[in-house]
């Protein structure tokens, strides 16, 4: 069964450093997402990406964050200058061809195992 | 009012029990709804989509009440492996962004 993969599983970095989190979405999926979950809190939407550009982003996704699809398989999240409060689990997700407003097909998102980011 | 609200639990039930979770959402324009489950420190996994007419998948039944803006999940014949946090999820926006509730924790005991 195809699955979303993410690397690394755990990243420790010092405050102010740049980190890049990597994801390989399911191969025939065209919508890509990043979410984060601070320990003990709910999963929060960061950004959606389609057709090589950002579709939507949340208030959390400020100028310190960027996303990229550098090739046909990888999808990355970069945090330019990490803060202590960026410590969280970051999940990548993908969904099948563009969401249809006429049904649920295409909205079903499949999540990768996550990267635990620890900022010290 | 929070966008998606759930009773955090925990629900402690014996094996074989039937348990129901409810969830309310604030945006009456929401069109798509899901239940995900999340094991401790793992990713959310899609359990089932919630259709307007209600739907069933084995021991799991999901219902949607648009008038009251709530979604329910019923688990019959609970198994030890059902122990997890159940996340109520609503679509927001035209790009399929998911809005998660904080989850309801279920613990099934032998």
PDB file of C-alpha atoms in Angstrom:
ATOM      1  CA  UNK A   1       0.000   0.000   0.000  1.00  0.00           C
ATOM      2  CA  UNK A   2       1.483   3.366  -1.000  1.00  0.00           C
ATOM      3  CA  UNK A   3       2.307   5.678   1.876  1.00  0.00           C
ATOM      4  CA  UNK A   4       3.665   9.111   2.648  1.00  0.00           C
ATOM      5  CA  UNK A   5       7.222   9.060   3.971  1.00  0.00           C
ATOM      6  CA  UNK A   6       9.070  11.729   5.942  1.00  0.00           C
ATOM      7  CA  UNK A   7      12.678  12.303   6.914  1.00  0.00           C
ATOM      8  CA  UNK A   8      14.221  12.687   9.364  1.00  0.00           C
ATOM      9  CA  UNK A   9      12.056  11.111  12.044  1.00  0.00           C
ATOM     10  CA  UNK A  10      13.632  13.361  14.665  1.00  0.00           C
ATOM     11  CA  UNK A  11      15.565  16.608  14.208  1.00  0.00           C
ATOM     12  CA  UNK A  12      17.262  18.484  16.993  1.00  0.00           C
ATOM     13  CA  UNK A  13      18.426  21.993  16.226  1.00  0.00           C
ATOM     14  CA  UNK A  14      19.532  25.119  18.013  1.00  0.00           C
ATOM     15  CA  UNK A  15      17.429  28.248  18.104  1.00  0.00           C
ATOM     16  CA  UNK A  16      18.101  30.448  15.097  1.00  0.00           C
ATOM     17  CA  UNK A  17      19.219  27.598  12.854  1.00  0.00           C
ATOM     18  CA  UNK A  18      17.543  26.653   9.587  1.00  0.00           C
ATOM     19  CA  UNK A  19      15.910  23.258   9.203  1.00  0.00           C
ATOM     20  CA  UNK A  20      14.483  21.454   6.208  1.00  0.00           C
ATOM     21  CA  UNK A  21      11.928  18.744   6.703  1.00  0.00           C
ATOM     22  CA  UNK A  22      11.384  16.370   3.828  1.00  0.00           C
ATOM     23  CA  UNK A  23       8.391  14.445   2.614  1.00  0.00           C
ATOM     24  CA  UNK A  24       7.684  12.080  -0.242  1.00  0.00           C
ATOM     25  CA  UNK A  25       3.951  12.146  -0.925  1.00  0.00           C
ATOM     26  CA  UNK A  26       2.011   9.273  -2.461  1.00  0.00           C
ATOM     27  CA  UNK A  27       2.991   9.172  -6.109  1.00  0.00           C
ATOM     28  CA  UNK A  28      -0.321   9.905  -7.846  1.00  0.00           C
ATOM     29  CA  UNK A  29      -1.384  12.566  -5.354  1.00  0.00           C
ATOM     30  CA  UNK A  30      -1.366  16.181  -6.445  1.00  0.00           C
ATOM     31  CA  UNK A  31      -2.292  18.113  -3.301  1.00  0.00           C
ATOM     32  CA  UNK A  32       0.272  18.380  -0.532  1.00  0.00           C
ATOM     33  CA  UNK A  33      -0.010  19.731   2.971  1.00  0.00           C
ATOM     34  CA  UNK A  34       2.004  20.423   6.088  1.00  0.00           C
ATOM     35  CA  UNK A  35       0.497  20.276   9.556  1.00  0.00           C
ATOM     36  CA  UNK A  36       2.055  20.527  12.964  1.00  0.00           C
ATOM     37  CA  UNK A  37       1.148  19.238  16.395  1.00  0.00           C
ATOM     38  CA  UNK A  38       2.652  20.707  19.511  1.00  0.00           C
ATOM     39  CA  UNK A  39       2.854  18.088  22.253  1.00  0.00           C
ATOM     40  CA  UNK A  40      -0.504  17.682  23.943  1.00  0.00           C
ATOM     41  CA  UNK A  41      -2.304  19.950  21.507  1.00  0.00           C
ATOM     42  CA  UNK A  42      -4.383  19.498  18.398  1.00  0.00           C
ATOM     43  CA  UNK A  43      -3.127  19.057  14.864  1.00  0.00           C
ATOM     44  CA  UNK A  44      -2.925  22.444  13.121  1.00  0.00           C
ATOM     45  CA  UNK A  45      -2.912  23.243   9.407  1.00  0.00           C
ATOM     46  CA  UNK A  46       0.136  25.116   8.102  1.00  0.00           C
ATOM     47  CA  UNK A  47       0.014  25.189   4.311  1.00  0.00           C
ATOM     48  CA  UNK A  48      -1.412  23.525   1.226  1.00  0.00           C
ATOM     49  CA  UNK A  49       0.403  23.246  -2.085  1.00  0.00           C
ATOM     50  CA  UNK A  50      -0.863  22.465  -5.551  1.00  0.00           C
ATOM     51  CA  UNK A  51       0.517  22.880  -9.048  1.00  0.00           C
ATOM     52  CA  UNK A  52       3.844  24.124  -7.692  1.00  0.00           C
ATOM     53  CA  UNK A  53       2.448  26.938  -5.661  1.00  0.00           C
ATOM     54  CA  UNK A  54       0.960  27.597  -2.259  1.00  0.00           C
ATOM     55  CA  UNK A  55      -2.821  27.278  -2.309  1.00  0.00           C
ATOM     56  CA  UNK A  56      -3.557  28.368   1.230  1.00  0.00           C
ATOM     57  CA  UNK A  57      -1.633  29.046   4.390  1.00  0.00           C
ATOM     58  CA  UNK A  58      -2.525  29.619   7.993  1.00  0.00           C
ATOM     59  CA  UNK A  59      -1.489  32.421  10.310  1.00  0.00           C
ATOM     60  CA  UNK A  60       1.188  30.126  11.708  1.00  0.00           C
ATOM     61  CA  UNK A  61       2.894  29.957   8.309  1.00  0.00           C
ATOM     62  CA  UNK A  62       4.734  33.275   8.488  1.00  0.00           C
ATOM     63  CA  UNK A  63       7.787  34.519   6.593  1.00  0.00           C
ATOM     64  CA  UNK A  64      10.027  32.094   8.477  1.00  0.00           C
ATOM     65  CA  UNK A  65       8.383  29.181   6.696  1.00  0.00           C
ATOM     66  CA  UNK A  66       8.613  28.149   3.068  1.00  0.00           C
ATOM     67  CA  UNK A  67       7.696  25.089   1.040  1.00  0.00           C
ATOM     68  CA  UNK A  68       9.094  23.681  -2.132  1.00  0.00           C
ATOM     69  CA  UNK A  69       8.720  20.773  -4.470  1.00  0.00           C
ATOM     70  CA  UNK A  70      12.274  20.623  -5.803  1.00  0.00           C
ATOM     71  CA  UNK A  71      11.707  17.567  -7.987  1.00  0.00           C
ATOM     72  CA  UNK A  72       8.952  15.182  -8.956  1.00  0.00           C
ATOM     73  CA  UNK A  73       8.853  13.375  -5.661  1.00  0.00           C
ATOM     74  CA  UNK A  74      10.005  15.468  -2.700  1.00  0.00           C
ATOM     75  CA  UNK A  75       8.038  18.122  -0.855  1.00  0.00           C
ATOM     76  CA  UNK A  76       9.950  20.157   1.705  1.00  0.00           C
ATOM     77  CA  UNK A  77       9.198  22.512   4.563  1.00  0.00           C
ATOM     78  CA  UNK A  78      11.917  24.972   5.498  1.00  0.00           C
ATOM     79  CA  UNK A  79      12.033  26.960   8.700  1.00  0.00           C
ATOM     80  CA  UNK A  80      14.595  29.727   8.261  1.00  0.00           C
ATOM     81  CA  UNK A  81      15.369  30.704  11.827  1.00  0.00           C
ATOM     82  CA  UNK A  82      13.899  28.294  14.323  1.00  0.00           C
ATOM     83  CA  UNK A  83      12.376  29.410  17.607  1.00  0.00           C
ATOM     84  CA  UNK A  84      11.755  27.404  20.746  1.00  0.00           C
ATOM     85  CA  UNK A  85       8.030  27.469  20.014  1.00  0.00           C
ATOM     86  CA  UNK A  86       8.601  25.712  16.687  1.00  0.00           C
ATOM     87  CA  UNK A  87       9.229  22.507  18.618  1.00  0.00           C
ATOM     88  CA  UNK A  88       6.481  20.168  17.486  1.00  0.00           C
ATOM     89  CA  UNK A  89       5.685  17.146  15.375  1.00  0.00           C
ATOM     90  CA  UNK A  90       5.419  18.131  11.726  1.00  0.00           C
ATOM     91  CA  UNK A  91       3.219  16.004   9.508  1.00  0.00           C
ATOM     92  CA  UNK A  92       3.136  15.972   5.747  1.00  0.00           C
ATOM     93  CA  UNK A  93      -0.055  14.838   4.024  1.00  0.00           C
ATOM     94  CA  UNK A  94      -1.209  14.324   0.479  1.00  0.00           C
ATOM     95  CA  UNK A  95      -4.464  13.743  -1.313  1.00  0.00           C
ATOM     96  CA  UNK A  96      -5.576  12.415  -4.667  1.00  0.00           C
ATOM     97  CA  UNK A  97      -6.317  14.698  -7.684  1.00  0.00           C
ATOM     98  CA  UNK A  98      -7.825  18.074  -6.915  1.00  0.00           C
ATOM     99  CA  UNK A  99     -10.549  18.112  -4.282  1.00  0.00           C
ATOM    100  CA  UNK A 100     -13.999  17.999  -5.734  1.00  0.00           C
ATOM    101  CA  UNK A 101     -16.709  20.139  -4.186  1.00  0.00           C
ATOM    102  CA  UNK A 102     -19.219  17.544  -5.253  1.00  0.00           C
ATOM    103  CA  UNK A 103     -17.987  14.738  -3.129  1.00  0.00           C
ATOM    104  CA  UNK A 104     -15.530  13.607  -0.542  1.00  0.00           C
ATOM    105  CA  UNK A 105     -13.208  11.861  -2.971  1.00  0.00           C
ATOM    106  CA  UNK A 106     -10.025  13.810  -3.176  1.00  0.00           C
ATOM    107  CA  UNK A 107     -10.414  15.365   0.227  1.00  0.00           C
ATOM    108  CA  UNK A 108      -9.190  12.270   2.028  1.00  0.00           C
ATOM    109  CA  UNK A 109      -5.695  13.065   3.165  1.00  0.00           C
ATOM    110  CA  UNK A 110      -3.051  10.549   4.101  1.00  0.00           C
ATOM    111  CA  UNK A 111      -0.414  11.500   6.610  1.00  0.00           C
ATOM    112  CA  UNK A 112       3.244  10.638   6.880  1.00  0.00           C
ATOM    113  CA  UNK A 113       4.740   9.403  10.161  1.00  0.00           C
ATOM    114  CA  UNK A 114       5.940  12.876  11.075  1.00  0.00           C
ATOM    115  CA  UNK A 115       9.203  14.592  11.947  1.00  0.00           C
ATOM    116  CA  UNK A 116       9.672  15.482  15.578  1.00  0.00           C
ATOM    117  CA  UNK A 117      11.447  18.846  15.660  1.00  0.00           C
ATOM    118  CA  UNK A 118      13.129  19.838  18.895  1.00  0.00           C
ATOM    119  CA  UNK A 119      14.530  23.353  19.112  1.00  0.00           C
ATOM    120  CA  UNK A 120      16.954  23.943  21.981  1.00  0.00           C
TER     121      UNK A 120
ATOM    122  CA  UNK B   1     -16.773  29.058  19.773  1.00  0.00           C
ATOM    123  CA  UNK B   2     -14.060  26.626  18.724  1.00  0.00           C
ATOM    124  CA  UNK B   3     -14.167  25.436  15.124  1.00  0.00           C
ATOM    125  CA  UNK B   4     -14.327  21.771  16.119  1.00  0.00           C
ATOM    126  CA  UNK B   5     -15.142  20.667  19.645  1.00  0.00           C
ATOM    127  CA  UNK B   6     -14.883  17.244  21.182  1.00  0.00           C
ATOM    128  CA  UNK B   7     -15.184  15.805  24.656  1.00  0.00           C
ATOM    129  CA  UNK B   8     -11.557  14.997  25.537  1.00  0.00           C
ATOM    130  CA  UNK B   9     -12.508  11.941  27.610  1.00  0.00           C
ATOM    131  CA  UNK B  10     -10.942   9.626  28.502  1.00  0.00           C
ATOM    132  CA  UNK B  11     -13.562   7.019  27.812  1.00  0.00           C
ATOM    133  CA  UNK B  12     -12.617   3.853  29.677  1.00  0.00           C
ATOM    134  CA  UNK B  13     -14.664   0.911  28.460  1.00  0.00           C
ATOM    135  CA  UNK B  14     -14.431  -2.886  28.721  1.00  0.00           C
ATOM    136  CA  UNK B  15     -13.828  -5.045  25.685  1.00  0.00           C
ATOM    137  CA  UNK B  16     -17.017  -5.690  23.787  1.00  0.00           C
ATOM    138  CA  UNK B  17     -18.670  -2.460  24.855  1.00  0.00           C
ATOM    139  CA  UNK B  18     -20.328   0.008  22.533  1.00  0.00           C
ATOM    140  CA  UNK B  19     -19.038   3.566  22.772  1.00  0.00           C
ATOM    141  CA  UNK B  20     -20.118   6.762  21.055  1.00  0.00           C
ATOM    142  CA  UNK B  21     -18.278  10.021  20.486  1.00  0.00           C
ATOM    143  CA  UNK B  22     -19.796  13.315  19.473  1.00  0.00           C
ATOM    144  CA  UNK B  23     -18.273  16.352  17.884  1.00  0.00           C
ATOM    145  CA  UNK B  24     -19.657  19.792  17.063  1.00  0.00           C
ATOM    146  CA  UNK B  25     -18.446  22.213  14.419  1.00  0.00           C
ATOM    147  CA  UNK B  26     -19.019  25.927  14.153  1.00  0.00           C
ATOM    148  CA  UNK B  27     -19.046  26.623  10.418  1.00  0.00           C
ATOM    149  CA  UNK B  28     -22.443  25.765   8.984  1.00  0.00           C
ATOM    150  CA  UNK B  29     -20.974  25.959   5.463  1.00  0.00           C
ATOM    151  CA  UNK B  30     -18.653  22.990   6.113  1.00  0.00           C
ATOM    152  CA  UNK B  31     -19.206  20.233   3.578  1.00  0.00           C
ATOM    153  CA  UNK B  32     -16.833  17.425   4.392  1.00  0.00           C
ATOM    154  CA  UNK B  33     -16.201  15.582   7.612  1.00  0.00           C
ATOM    155  CA  UNK B  34     -13.945  12.765   8.750  1.00  0.00           C
ATOM    156  CA  UNK B  35     -12.929  10.698  11.692  1.00  0.00           C
ATOM    157  CA  UNK B  36      -9.234  10.001  12.113  1.00  0.00           C
ATOM    158  CA  UNK B  37      -7.585   7.985  14.837  1.00  0.00           C
ATOM    159  CA  UNK B  38      -4.249   8.825  16.353  1.00  0.00           C
ATOM    160  CA  UNK B  39      -2.113   6.528  18.434  1.00  0.00           C
ATOM    161  CA  UNK B  40       0.271   8.061  20.937  1.00  0.00           C
ATOM    162  CA  UNK B  41       2.997  10.048  19.149  1.00  0.00           C
ATOM    163  CA  UNK B  42       1.934   8.725  15.758  1.00  0.00           C
ATOM    164  CA  UNK B  43       0.355  10.302  12.716  1.00  0.00           C
ATOM    165  CA  UNK B  44      -3.406  10.700  12.282  1.00  0.00           C
ATOM    166  CA  UNK B  45      -4.840   7.826  10.277  1.00  0.00           C
ATOM    167  CA  UNK B  46      -8.041   8.157   8.318  1.00  0.00           C
ATOM    168  CA  UNK B  47     -10.726   6.024   9.898  1.00  0.00           C
ATOM    169  CA  UNK B  48     -13.698   7.005   7.807  1.00  0.00           C
ATOM    170  CA  UNK B  49     -15.332   9.807   5.899  1.00  0.00           C
ATOM    171  CA  UNK B  50     -18.733  10.947   7.135  1.00  0.00           C
ATOM    172  CA  UNK B  51     -21.488  11.080   4.544  1.00  0.00           C
ATOM    173  CA  UNK B  52     -24.732  13.008   4.855  1.00  0.00           C
ATOM    174  CA  UNK B  53     -26.772   9.820   4.902  1.00  0.00           C
ATOM    175  CA  UNK B  54     -24.574   8.215   7.543  1.00  0.00           C
ATOM    176  CA  UNK B  55     -22.223   5.366   6.817  1.00  0.00           C
ATOM    177  CA  UNK B  56     -20.956   2.190   8.342  1.00  0.00           C
ATOM    178  CA  UNK B  57     -17.664   0.376   8.055  1.00  0.00           C
ATOM    179  CA  UNK B  58     -17.640  -2.846  10.000  1.00  0.00           C
ATOM    180  CA  UNK B  59     -17.947  -2.020  13.683  1.00  0.00           C
ATOM    181  CA  UNK B  60     -17.812   1.718  13.046  1.00  0.00           C
ATOM    182  CA  UNK B  61     -20.790   3.928  12.214  1.00  0.00           C
ATOM    183  CA  UNK B  62     -20.598   7.637  11.481  1.00  0.00           C
ATOM    184  CA  UNK B  63     -23.530  10.027  11.477  1.00  0.00           C
ATOM    185  CA  UNK B  64     -23.874  13.652  10.458  1.00  0.00           C
ATOM    186  CA  UNK B  65     -26.530  16.052  11.707  1.00  0.00           C
ATOM    187  CA  UNK B  66     -26.217  19.251   9.697  1.00  0.00           C
ATOM    188  CA  UNK B  67     -29.051  21.044  11.458  1.00  0.00           C
ATOM    189  CA  UNK B  68     -27.346  20.660  14.815  1.00  0.00           C
ATOM    190  CA  UNK B  69     -23.829  20.786  13.351  1.00  0.00           C
ATOM    191  CA  UNK B  70     -22.641  17.638  15.012  1.00  0.00           C
ATOM    192  CA  UNK B  71     -20.965  14.456  13.932  1.00  0.00           C
ATOM    193  CA  UNK B  72     -20.923  11.170  15.787  1.00  0.00           C
ATOM    194  CA  UNK B  73     -18.890   7.996  15.760  1.00  0.00           C
ATOM    195  CA  UNK B  74     -20.181   4.738  17.185  1.00  0.00           C
ATOM    196  CA  UNK B  75     -17.873   1.839  17.858  1.00  0.00           C
ATOM    197  CA  UNK B  76     -19.489  -1.518  18.516  1.00  0.00           C
ATOM    198  CA  UNK B  77     -17.844  -4.548  20.117  1.00  0.00           C
ATOM    199  CA  UNK B  78     -14.786  -2.574  21.214  1.00  0.00           C
ATOM    200  CA  UNK B  79     -11.396  -4.261  20.871  1.00  0.00           C
ATOM    201  CA  UNK B  80      -8.234  -3.588  22.827  1.00  0.00           C
ATOM    202  CA  UNK B  81      -6.737  -2.335  19.557  1.00  0.00           C
ATOM    203  CA  UNK B  82      -9.371   0.409  19.365  1.00  0.00           C
ATOM    204  CA  UNK B  83      -7.571   2.221  22.193  1.00  0.00           C
ATOM    205  CA  UNK B  84      -6.473   5.521  20.648  1.00  0.00           C
ATOM    206  CA  UNK B  85      -7.458   9.149  20.350  1.00  0.00           C
ATOM    207  CA  UNK B  86     -10.285   9.771  17.905  1.00  0.00           C
ATOM    208  CA  UNK B  87     -10.074  13.023  15.989  1.00  0.00           C
ATOM    209  CA  UNK B  88     -13.074  14.779  14.497  1.00  0.00           C
ATOM    210  CA  UNK B  89     -12.026  16.617  11.360  1.00  0.00           C
ATOM    211  CA  UNK B  90     -13.780  19.199   9.203  1.00  0.00           C
ATOM    212  CA  UNK B  91     -12.715  20.604   5.858  1.00  0.00           C
ATOM    213  CA  UNK B  92     -12.040  24.327   5.733  1.00  0.00           C
ATOM    214  CA  UNK B  93     -11.466  26.298   2.599  1.00  0.00           C
ATOM    215  CA  UNK B  94     -11.536  25.293  -1.024  1.00  0.00           C
ATOM    216  CA  UNK B  95      -8.192  23.529  -0.921  1.00  0.00           C
ATOM    217  CA  UNK B  96      -9.147  20.817   1.502  1.00  0.00           C
ATOM    218  CA  UNK B  97      -7.377  22.139   4.584  1.00  0.00           C
ATOM    219  CA  UNK B  98      -8.313  20.022   7.572  1.00  0.00           C
ATOM    220  CA  UNK B  99      -9.440  21.476  10.871  1.00  0.00           C
ATOM    221  CA  UNK B 100      -8.940  19.045  13.707  1.00  0.00           C
ATOM    222  CA  UNK B 101     -10.633  18.742  17.053  1.00  0.00           C
ATOM    223  CA  UNK B 102      -8.427  18.032  20.042  1.00  0.00           C
ATOM    224  CA  UNK B 103      -9.592  14.447  20.050  1.00  0.00           C
ATOM    225  CA  UNK B 104     -11.378  12.048  22.368  1.00  0.00           C
ATOM    226  CA  UNK B 105      -9.254   9.471  24.099  1.00  0.00           C
ATOM    227  CA  UNK B 106     -10.555   5.919  24.237  1.00  0.00           C
ATOM    228  CA  UNK B 107      -9.108   3.230  26.427  1.00  0.00           C
ATOM    229  CA  UNK B 108     -10.481  -0.291  26.018  1.00  0.00           C
ATOM    230  CA  UNK B 109      -9.710  -2.578  28.951  1.00  0.00           C
ATOM    231  CA  UNK B 110      -9.713  -6.383  29.022  1.00  0.00           C
TER     232      UNK B 110
END
